[in-house]
mmCIF file of C-alpha atoms and ligand atoms in Angstrom:
data_model
loop_
_atom_site.group_PDB
_atom_site.id
_atom_site.type_symbol
_atom_site.label_atom_id
_atom_site.label_comp_id
_atom_site.label_asym_id
_atom_site.label_seq_id
_atom_site.Cartn_x
_atom_site.Cartn_y
_atom_site.Cartn_z
ATOM 1 C CA MET M 23 9.638 278.577 -104.411
ATOM 2 C CA MET M 24 6.160 278.559 -105.313
ATOM 3 C CA LEU M 25 4.747 275.037 -105.228
ATOM 4 C CA GLU M 26 3.497 275.180 -108.740
ATOM 5 C CA LYS M 27 6.906 276.340 -110.119
ATOM 6 C CA LEU M 28 8.654 273.655 -108.060
ATOM 7 C CA SER M 29 6.452 270.980 -109.415
ATOM 8 C CA SER M 30 6.831 272.075 -112.967
ATOM 9 C CA GLU M 31 10.749 272.311 -112.421
ATOM 10 C CA ILE M 32 10.700 268.640 -111.027
ATOM 11 C CA ALA M 33 8.673 267.393 -113.973
ATOM 12 C CA LYS M 34 11.099 268.919 -116.341
ATOM 13 C CA VAL M 35 14.196 267.542 -114.450
ATOM 14 C CA ARG M 36 12.491 264.010 -114.386
ATOM 15 C CA ASN M 37 12.202 264.011 -118.031
ATOM 16 C CA ILE M 38 15.814 265.196 -118.730
ATOM 17 C CA LEU M 39 17.104 262.447 -116.259
ATOM 18 C CA LYS M 40 15.220 259.767 -118.251
ATOM 19 C CA THR M 41 17.217 260.479 -121.441
ATOM 20 C CA ALA M 42 20.694 261.160 -119.726
ATOM 21 C CA SER M 43 23.486 258.625 -120.250
ATOM 22 C CA HIS M 44 26.001 260.060 -117.749
ATOM 23 C CA VAL M 45 24.944 261.984 -114.681
ATOM 24 C CA LEU M 46 27.477 263.909 -112.811
ATOM 25 C CA VAL M 47 26.612 264.819 -109.252
ATOM 26 C CA LEU M 48 28.691 267.565 -107.216
ATOM 27 C CA THR M 49 27.698 267.878 -103.637
ATOM 28 C CA GLY M 50 28.498 270.300 -100.825
ATOM 29 C CA ALA M 51 27.746 270.879 -97.274
ATOM 30 C CA GLY M 52 24.195 271.548 -97.679
ATOM 31 C CA ILE M 53 23.595 267.689 -98.445
ATOM 32 C CA SER M 54 24.504 266.827 -95.001
ATOM 33 C CA ALA M 55 22.660 269.704 -93.310
ATOM 34 C CA GLU M 56 19.645 267.700 -92.666
ATOM 35 C CA SER M 57 21.871 264.978 -91.041
ATOM 36 C CA GLY M 58 22.521 267.694 -88.448
ATOM 37 C CA ILE M 59 25.945 268.730 -89.758
ATOM 38 C CA PRO M 60 26.512 272.504 -89.825
ATOM 39 C CA THR M 61 27.447 274.156 -93.272
ATOM 40 C CA PHE M 62 30.585 276.465 -93.540
ATOM 41 C CA ARG M 63 28.816 279.509 -94.585
ATOM 42 C CA GLY M 64 25.883 281.198 -92.895
ATOM 43 C CA ALA M 65 24.381 280.607 -89.477
ATOM 44 C CA GLY M 66 26.005 277.158 -88.648
ATOM 45 C CA GLY M 67 29.605 278.210 -89.735
ATOM 46 C CA LEU M 68 30.774 279.390 -86.333
ATOM 47 C CA TRP M 69 32.553 277.314 -83.792
ATOM 48 C CA ARG M 70 33.182 279.168 -80.574
ATOM 49 C CA LYS M 71 34.014 282.610 -81.709
ATOM 50 C CA TYR M 72 35.790 281.513 -84.904
ATOM 51 C CA ASP M 73 34.556 281.308 -88.492
ATOM 52 C CA ALA M 74 34.806 277.566 -89.488
ATOM 53 C CA THR M 75 36.682 278.692 -92.653
ATOM 54 C CA SER M 76 39.404 280.690 -90.760
ATOM 55 C CA LEU M 77 40.302 277.302 -88.891
ATOM 56 C CA ALA M 78 40.511 275.342 -92.160
ATOM 57 C CA THR M 79 43.969 276.854 -93.098
ATOM 58 C CA PRO M 80 47.484 275.770 -92.840
ATOM 59 C CA GLN M 81 48.376 279.099 -90.997
ATOM 60 C CA ALA M 82 45.561 278.365 -88.378
ATOM 61 C CA PHE M 83 47.173 274.941 -87.697
ATOM 62 C CA ARG M 84 50.812 276.244 -87.620
ATOM 63 C CA GLN M 85 49.840 279.054 -85.114
ATOM 64 C CA ASN M 86 47.666 277.022 -82.892
ATOM 65 C CA PRO M 87 47.413 273.290 -83.587
ATOM 66 C CA ALA M 88 45.731 272.397 -80.261
ATOM 67 C CA LEU M 89 42.849 274.817 -81.215
ATOM 68 C CA VAL M 90 42.540 273.467 -84.716
ATOM 69 C CA TRP M 91 42.578 269.933 -83.333
ATOM 70 C CA GLU M 92 39.802 270.740 -80.862
ATOM 71 C CA PHE M 93 37.678 271.980 -83.684
ATOM 72 C CA TYR M 94 38.260 268.853 -85.828
ATOM 73 C CA HIS M 95 37.772 266.422 -82.882
ATOM 74 C CA TYR M 96 34.444 268.162 -82.052
ATOM 75 C CA ARG M 97 33.429 267.644 -85.853
ATOM 76 C CA ARG M 98 34.614 264.065 -85.958
ATOM 77 C CA GLU M 99 32.655 263.232 -82.864
ATOM 78 C CA LEU M 100 29.464 265.036 -84.135
ATOM 79 C CA VAL M 101 29.709 263.240 -87.615
ATOM 80 C CA LEU M 102 30.158 259.877 -86.019
ATOM 81 C CA LYS M 103 26.786 260.388 -84.212
ATOM 82 C CA CYS M 104 24.990 261.563 -87.486
ATOM 83 C CA GLU M 105 23.456 259.320 -90.098
ATOM 84 C CA PRO M 106 23.126 259.834 -93.906
ATOM 85 C CA ASN M 107 19.737 261.391 -94.821
ATOM 86 C CA ALA M 108 17.279 260.873 -97.734
ATOM 87 C CA ALA M 109 19.456 262.821 -100.102
ATOM 88 C CA HIS M 110 22.514 260.653 -99.648
ATOM 89 C CA VAL M 111 20.134 257.584 -100.100
ATOM 90 C CA ALA M 112 18.427 259.015 -103.095
ATOM 91 C CA LEU M 113 21.991 259.238 -104.838
ATOM 92 C CA VAL M 114 22.764 255.637 -103.905
ATOM 93 C CA LYS M 115 19.353 254.654 -105.662
ATOM 94 C CA LEU M 116 20.299 256.868 -108.710
ATOM 95 C CA GLU M 117 23.640 255.309 -109.059
ATOM 96 C CA ASN M 118 22.140 251.782 -108.897
ATOM 97 C CA GLN M 119 19.398 252.610 -111.483
ATOM 98 C CA LEU M 120 21.898 254.106 -114.025
ATOM 99 C CA LEU M 121 24.327 251.366 -113.637
ATOM 100 C CA ASN M 122 21.612 248.740 -114.031
ATOM 101 C CA ASP M 123 20.592 250.484 -117.256
ATOM 102 C CA ASN M 124 24.219 250.444 -118.438
ATOM 103 C CA LYS M 125 24.551 254.342 -117.959
ATOM 104 C CA LYS M 126 27.033 256.192 -115.985
ATOM 105 C CA PHE M 127 26.921 257.876 -112.706
ATOM 106 C CA SER M 128 29.734 259.991 -111.106
ATOM 107 C CA LEU M 129 29.841 261.398 -107.617
ATOM 108 C CA VAL M 130 32.142 264.207 -106.830
ATOM 109 C CA THR M 131 31.919 265.742 -103.310
ATOM 110 C CA GLN M 132 33.473 268.594 -101.365
ATOM 111 C CA ASN M 133 32.434 266.851 -98.212
ATOM 112 C CA VAL M 134 34.694 265.472 -95.649
ATOM 113 C CA ASP M 135 32.081 263.815 -93.655
ATOM 114 C CA ASP M 136 32.190 260.288 -95.424
ATOM 115 C CA LEU M 137 28.315 260.204 -95.304
ATOM 116 C CA HIS M 138 28.127 259.242 -99.002
ATOM 117 C CA PHE M 139 30.244 256.429 -98.274
ATOM 118 C CA ARG M 140 28.128 255.281 -95.144
ATOM 119 C CA ALA M 141 25.066 255.545 -97.146
ATOM 120 C CA GLY M 142 26.530 253.122 -99.786
ATOM 121 C CA SER M 143 27.608 255.243 -102.869
ATOM 122 C CA LYS M 144 30.032 253.135 -104.642
ATOM 123 C CA THR M 145 32.497 255.456 -106.350
ATOM 124 C CA ILE M 146 33.198 258.834 -104.746
ATOM 125 C CA TYR M 147 35.695 261.335 -105.724
ATOM 126 C CA ARG M 148 36.529 263.337 -102.572
ATOM 127 C CA LEU M 149 37.996 266.863 -103.493
ATOM 128 C CA HIS M 150 38.786 268.078 -99.909
ATOM 129 C CA GLY M 151 39.822 264.722 -98.142
ATOM 130 C CA SER M 152 38.063 263.332 -95.003
ATOM 131 C CA LEU M 153 37.770 264.043 -91.355
ATOM 132 C CA PHE M 154 38.639 260.400 -90.732
ATOM 133 C CA GLU M 155 41.972 260.607 -92.497
ATOM 134 C CA THR M 156 45.347 261.814 -90.904
ATOM 135 C CA ILE M 157 48.542 263.049 -92.287
ATOM 136 C CA CYS M 158 51.778 262.999 -90.304
ATOM 137 C CA THR M 159 53.320 266.501 -90.806
ATOM 138 C CA LYS M 160 56.797 264.923 -90.517
ATOM 139 C CA CYS M 161 56.922 261.646 -92.424
ATOM 140 C CA LYS M 162 53.732 262.640 -94.563
ATOM 141 C CA VAL M 163 52.272 258.974 -93.925
ATOM 142 C CA ARG M 164 48.459 259.061 -94.516
ATOM 143 C CA LYS M 165 46.182 256.758 -92.481
ATOM 144 C CA HIS M 166 42.470 256.093 -92.016
ATOM 145 C CA ASN M 167 41.428 256.765 -88.402
ATOM 146 C CA VAL M 168 37.958 256.577 -86.873
ATOM 147 C CA ASP M 169 39.069 256.456 -83.297
ATOM 148 C CA ASN M 170 37.097 258.613 -80.822
ATOM 149 C CA PRO M 171 38.758 260.386 -79.242
ATOM 150 C CA ILE M 172 41.581 260.320 -81.692
ATOM 151 C CA CYS M 173 43.960 260.587 -78.658
ATOM 152 C CA LYS M 174 43.499 260.964 -74.930
ATOM 153 C CA GLY M 175 44.636 264.618 -75.037
ATOM 154 C CA LEU M 176 41.411 265.438 -76.823
ATOM 155 C CA GLU M 177 38.935 263.434 -74.706
ATOM 156 C CA GLY M 178 36.071 265.620 -73.590
ATOM 157 C CA LYS M 179 37.536 268.730 -75.515
ATOM 158 C CA GLY M 180 36.369 270.728 -78.474
ATOM 159 C CA LEU M 181 32.886 271.605 -77.020
ATOM 160 C CA PRO M 182 31.635 274.816 -78.754
ATOM 161 C CA GLU M 183 30.498 276.447 -75.626
ATOM 162 C CA ALA M 184 33.949 275.865 -73.842
ATOM 163 C CA GLU M 185 36.762 278.287 -73.299
ATOM 164 C CA ASP M 186 39.751 277.825 -75.463
ATOM 165 C CA ILE M 187 42.515 276.003 -73.543
ATOM 166 C CA SER M 188 46.009 275.127 -74.264
ATOM 167 C CA ILE M 189 47.042 271.434 -74.939
ATOM 168 C CA PRO M 190 50.609 270.583 -75.016
ATOM 169 C CA LEU M 191 51.824 269.369 -78.372
ATOM 170 C CA LYS M 192 52.809 266.029 -77.053
ATOM 171 C CA ASP M 193 49.223 265.404 -76.047
ATOM 172 C CA LEU M 194 47.925 266.004 -79.524
ATOM 173 C CA PRO M 195 47.617 263.123 -82.194
ATOM 174 C CA ARG M 196 51.017 261.804 -82.859
ATOM 175 C CA CYS M 197 52.288 259.656 -85.638
ATOM 176 C CA ASP M 198 52.655 255.820 -84.893
ATOM 177 C CA GLU M 199 55.594 255.637 -87.378
ATOM 178 C CA CYS M 200 57.798 258.552 -86.544
ATOM 179 C CA GLY M 201 56.247 260.303 -83.514
ATOM 180 C CA GLY M 202 55.576 263.470 -85.549
ATOM 181 C CA LEU M 203 52.702 265.889 -85.034
ATOM 182 C CA VAL M 204 49.590 264.469 -87.041
ATOM 183 C CA ARG M 205 46.994 266.809 -88.850
ATOM 184 C CA PRO M 206 43.607 266.207 -90.298
ATOM 185 C CA GLY M 207 43.638 264.688 -93.687
ATOM 186 C CA VAL M 208 41.657 267.400 -95.422
ATOM 187 C CA VAL M 209 42.463 269.928 -97.865
ATOM 188 C CA TRP M 210 42.687 273.441 -96.375
ATOM 189 C CA PHE M 211 42.585 276.822 -98.241
ATOM 190 C CA GLY M 212 45.749 277.416 -100.352
ATOM 191 C CA GLU M 213 46.450 273.856 -100.403
ATOM 192 C CA SER M 214 46.462 271.673 -103.705
ATOM 193 C CA LEU M 215 43.851 269.096 -104.280
ATOM 194 C CA ASP M 216 44.897 265.588 -105.157
ATOM 195 C CA GLN M 217 46.167 265.834 -108.747
ATOM 196 C CA SER M 218 44.833 262.318 -109.831
ATOM 197 C CA VAL M 219 41.220 263.072 -108.445
ATOM 198 C CA LEU M 220 41.377 266.506 -110.324
ATOM 199 C CA GLU M 221 42.347 264.874 -113.593
ATOM 200 C CA LYS M 222 39.582 262.303 -113.195
ATOM 201 C CA VAL M 223 37.105 265.016 -112.240
ATOM 202 C CA ASP M 224 38.156 267.053 -115.259
ATOM 203 C CA GLU M 225 37.279 264.079 -117.609
ATOM 204 C CA LEU M 226 33.888 263.537 -115.876
ATOM 205 C CA VAL M 227 33.052 267.272 -116.190
ATOM 206 C CA ASN M 228 33.820 267.121 -120.068
ATOM 207 C CA GLU M 229 31.932 263.748 -120.529
ATOM 208 C CA CYS M 230 28.636 263.997 -118.665
ATOM 209 C CA ASP M 231 25.319 264.999 -120.346
ATOM 210 C CA LEU M 232 23.623 265.999 -117.027
ATOM 211 C CA CYS M 233 24.936 267.532 -113.854
ATOM 212 C CA PHE M 234 23.245 267.910 -110.389
ATOM 213 C CA VAL M 235 24.869 270.520 -108.030
ATOM 214 C CA ILE M 236 23.520 269.830 -104.575
ATOM 215 C CA GLY M 237 24.001 271.892 -101.441
ATOM 216 C CA THR M 238 26.959 274.000 -102.191
ATOM 217 C CA SER M 239 27.379 277.814 -102.219
ATOM 218 C CA SER M 240 29.769 277.521 -105.283
ATOM 219 C CA VAL M 241 32.281 279.686 -103.946
ATOM 220 C CA VAL M 242 35.167 277.552 -103.279
ATOM 221 C CA TYR M 243 37.435 276.836 -106.375
ATOM 222 C CA PRO M 244 38.284 274.576 -108.169
ATOM 223 C CA ALA M 245 34.974 272.847 -107.247
ATOM 224 C CA ALA M 246 32.920 276.124 -108.139
ATOM 225 C CA ALA M 247 34.209 275.972 -111.652
ATOM 226 C CA PHE M 248 32.857 272.241 -112.582
ATOM 227 C CA ALA M 249 29.281 272.843 -113.065
ATOM 228 C CA PRO M 250 29.568 276.174 -114.875
ATOM 229 C CA GLN M 251 31.897 274.252 -117.243
ATOM 230 C CA VAL M 252 29.272 271.727 -117.912
ATOM 231 C CA SER M 253 26.770 274.513 -118.602
ATOM 232 C CA ALA M 254 29.303 276.030 -120.930
ATOM 233 C CA ARG M 255 29.236 272.822 -122.984
ATOM 234 C CA GLY M 256 25.510 273.297 -123.544
ATOM 235 C CA LYS M 257 24.583 270.401 -121.135
ATOM 236 C CA PRO M 258 21.852 270.786 -118.479
ATOM 237 C CA VAL M 259 22.889 271.640 -115.002
ATOM 238 C CA VAL M 260 20.280 271.401 -112.044
ATOM 239 C CA GLU M 261 21.079 273.115 -108.773
ATOM 240 C CA PHE M 262 19.436 271.722 -105.574
ATOM 241 C CA ASN M 263 19.713 274.344 -102.880
ATOM 242 C CA VAL M 264 17.549 276.075 -100.323
ATOM 243 C CA GLU M 265 18.568 279.462 -101.863
ATOM 244 C CA GLY M 266 20.056 280.950 -105.012
ATOM 245 C CA THR M 267 23.814 280.783 -105.180
ATOM 246 C CA ALA M 268 26.790 282.596 -106.760
ATOM 247 C CA ALA M 269 26.357 280.272 -109.704
ATOM 248 C CA SER M 270 22.545 279.850 -110.094
ATOM 249 C CA SER M 271 22.277 282.130 -113.209
ATOM 250 C CA SER M 272 24.502 279.974 -115.175
ATOM 251 C CA PHE M 273 22.358 276.781 -114.541
ATOM 252 C CA LEU M 274 19.232 275.499 -116.502
ATOM 253 C CA HIS M 275 17.220 274.573 -113.440
ATOM 254 C CA HIS M 276 17.106 275.473 -109.884
ATOM 255 C CA ILE M 277 15.194 273.267 -107.456
ATOM 256 C CA GLU M 278 14.596 275.165 -104.425
ATOM 257 C CA GLY M 279 14.171 273.557 -100.848
ATOM 258 C CA PRO M 280 16.063 271.083 -98.544
ATOM 259 C CA CYS M 281 17.531 268.602 -100.774
ATOM 260 C CA ALA M 282 16.546 265.554 -98.501
ATOM 261 C CA LYS M 283 12.962 266.483 -99.622
ATOM 262 C CA THR M 284 13.465 267.524 -103.240
ATOM 263 C CA LEU M 285 15.902 264.878 -104.381
ATOM 264 C CA PRO M 286 13.652 262.029 -103.656
ATOM 265 C CA LEU M 287 11.061 263.610 -105.769
ATOM 266 C CA ILE M 288 13.106 263.291 -108.725
ATOM 267 C CA ILE M 289 14.748 259.947 -108.060
ATOM 268 C CA GLU M 290 12.123 257.523 -107.420
HETATM 269 C C1 LIG R 231 21.301 273.368 -98.631
HETATM 270 C C2 LIG R 231 20.669 272.756 -97.348
HETATM 271 C C3 LIG R 231 19.825 271.741 -97.668
HETATM 272 C C4 LIG R 231 21.922 274.239 -96.659
HETATM 273 N N1 LIG R 231 19.575 271.324 -98.977
HETATM 274 N N2 LIG R 231 20.986 272.988 -99.860
HETATM 275 C C5 LIG R 231 40.017 280.952 -108.244
HETATM 276 C C6 LIG R 231 39.500 282.291 -107.848
HETATM 277 C C7 LIG R 231 39.556 282.695 -106.581
HETATM 278 C C8 LIG R 231 40.205 281.867 -105.631
HETATM 279 C C9 LIG R 231 40.752 280.779 -105.901
HETATM 280 C C10 LIG R 231 40.654 280.264 -107.193
HETATM 281 N N3 LIG R 231 41.234 279.015 -107.167
HETATM 282 C C11 LIG R 231 41.666 278.798 -106.002
HETATM 283 C C12 LIG R 231 41.415 279.758 -105.039
HETATM 284 C C13 LIG R 231 41.663 279.788 -103.515
HETATM 285 C C14 LIG R 231 40.613 278.969 -102.729
HETATM 286 C C15 LIG R 231 39.238 279.600 -102.962
HETATM 287 O O1 LIG R 231 38.486 278.978 -103.708
HETATM 288 N N4 LIG R 231 38.908 280.630 -102.337
HETATM 289 C C16 LIG R 231 37.553 281.201 -102.396
HETATM 290 C C17 LIG R 231 36.913 281.223 -101.033
HETATM 291 C C18 LIG R 231 37.556 282.402 -102.999
HETATM 292 N N5 LIG R 231 40.744 277.712 -103.151
HETATM 293 C C19 LIG R 231 41.745 276.870 -102.531
HETATM 294 O O2 LIG R 231 42.529 277.310 -101.867
HETATM 295 C C20 LIG R 231 41.679 275.285 -102.968
HETATM 296 N N6 LIG R 231 43.173 274.969 -103.367
HETATM 297 C C21 LIG R 231 43.497 275.434 -104.663
HETATM 298 O O3 LIG R 231 42.661 275.705 -105.276
HETATM 299 O O4 LIG R 231 44.812 275.100 -104.808
HETATM 300 C C22 LIG R 231 45.598 275.798 -105.864
HETATM 301 C C23 LIG R 231 45.541 277.289 -105.630
HETATM 302 C C24 LIG R 231 45.606 277.773 -104.384
HETATM 303 C C25 LIG R 231 45.653 279.208 -104.218
HETATM 304 C C26 LIG R 231 45.453 280.100 -105.219
HETATM 305 C C27 LIG R 231 45.156 279.426 -106.501
HETATM 306 C C28 LIG R 231 45.211 278.234 -106.663
HETATM 307 C C29 LIG R 231 41.419 274.536 -101.808
HETATM 308 C C30 LIG R 231 40.062 274.595 -101.268
HETATM 309 C C31 LIG R 231 39.894 273.806 -99.830
HETATM 310 C C32 LIG R 231 38.426 274.167 -99.289
HETATM 311 N N7 LIG R 231 38.646 273.479 -97.967
HETATM 312 C C33 LIG R 231 37.422 273.522 -97.174
HETATM 313 C C34 LIG R 231 37.679 272.802 -95.694
HETATM 314 C C35 LIG R 231 37.795 271.295 -95.817
HETATM 315 C C36 LIG R 231 38.189 270.694 -94.502
HETATM 316 C C37 LIG R 231 37.054 270.954 -93.526
HETATM 317 O O5 LIG R 231 35.938 270.554 -93.638
HETATM 318 O O6 LIG R 231 37.448 271.597 -92.547
HETATM 319 O O7 LIG R 231 36.354 272.833 -97.762
HETATM 320 S S1 LIG R 231 36.718 275.200 -96.983
HETATM 321 C C38 LIG R 231 34.973 274.669 -97.032
HETATM 322 O O8 LIG R 231 34.365 275.090 -98.210
HETATM 323 C C39 LIG R 231 35.117 273.127 -97.337
HETATM 324 C C40 LIG R 231 33.807 272.825 -98.284
HETATM 325 O O9 LIG R 231 34.107 271.736 -98.912
HETATM 326 C C41 LIG R 231 34.024 274.153 -99.123
HETATM 327 C C42 LIG R 231 32.821 274.426 -99.843
HETATM 328 O O10 LIG R 231 31.769 274.752 -99.061
HETATM 329 P P1 LIG R 231 30.333 274.286 -99.386
HETATM 330 O O11 LIG R 231 30.263 272.841 -99.377
HETATM 331 O O12 LIG R 231 29.799 274.953 -100.646
HETATM 332 O O13 LIG R 231 29.459 274.735 -98.123
HETATM 333 P P2 LIG R 231 28.748 276.146 -97.843
HETATM 334 O O14 LIG R 231 28.537 276.144 -96.388
HETATM 335 O O15 LIG R 231 29.596 277.181 -98.487
HETATM 336 O O16 LIG R 231 27.398 276.184 -98.766
HETATM 337 C C43 LIG R 231 26.374 275.221 -98.094
HETATM 338 C C44 LIG R 231 25.155 275.540 -99.186
HETATM 339 O O17 LIG R 231 24.284 274.614 -98.856
HETATM 340 C C45 LIG R 231 24.655 276.787 -99.198
HETATM 341 O O18 LIG R 231 24.498 277.254 -100.613
HETATM 342 C C46 LIG R 231 23.300 276.565 -98.477
HETATM 343 O O19 LIG R 231 22.199 277.420 -98.983
HETATM 344 C C47 LIG R 231 22.982 275.227 -98.858
HETATM 345 N N8 LIG R 231 22.217 274.339 -98.096
HETATM 346 N N9 LIG R 231 21.169 273.590 -96.297
HETATM 347 C C48 LIG R 231 20.183 272.049 -99.893
HETATM 348 N N10 LIG R 231 19.050 271.280 -96.605
HETATM 349 ZN ZN1 LIG R 232 55.246 260.297 -89.323
#
């Protein structure tokens, strides 16, 4: 994006922000890219020879739980070493500013890295769960878990340059309550999102008067439908991305560039 165009878009968005009374923010993997966490689509979306999205399925877990656990163990370990960046921090600042002015701020994220939480955002609606939650496949108990490694069998495993190996089922994460096989507490393709989160987000989408869509390719539903719904109500949507996306044409403003650089220019 030409520098002049970028400055003029930034000035316009700053003005809209001044008069907004409820800002809804929707984030995707791109907001964590500058923290060192790979996105799903594009260059960073490969782990070993696998497309990351092909491992994020119940079928992949059923077929090869060890491989899928290696992938998730690798990502948990990576994320634990990463820090929130200036874009996460800018959103904390925006939340505090709006709340101080008796206005409303809502943060909806597709990310499972918990970096918004670690940055200090107060209210976060997580659409796709968390890398640091587990669900027992047998008794369904859900737990928060930041152990690294999550179990002995995964110690030193998951390296992207390593060969696939077979890990016996008994050495994968097991449930403390019933001994069942535990899975990552994330939402895979074809699985339903939490109904109560969806209902709340639907309310926010219908209430907000400004929406920021940050670092998402806008191809995964239902999240991809939220910002276009805000646009359809005639409310401004601002997209922050390093490139145009599937949804850009339905948004009023597009701020092109790495969001850790562009967001702080809007939120002072
Ligand atoms: C930067 C940047 C920088 C880089 N600064 N920007 C309607 C139509 C068609 C299909 C469906 C539909 N409704 C449901 C479906 C099926 C499916 C779906 O959407 N499929 C599409 C792919 C077509 N959806 C589902 O299955 C969902 N379930 C559901 O709807 O249940 C009911 C149902 C089921 C089946 C049929 C119908 C109804 C569940 C979706 C779960 C998604 N799960 C994942 C994995 C989570 C766990 C894990 O992390 O391992 O979630 S997939 C993956 O994609 C992950 C992400 O949250 C999600 C979105 O990706 P995101 O965040 O947009 O990342 P990228 O990589 O795509 O984009 C990054 C962007 O950042 C890019 O644009 C870059 O340019 C940009 N960027 N650096 C700013 N520095
Ligand atoms: Zn159990």
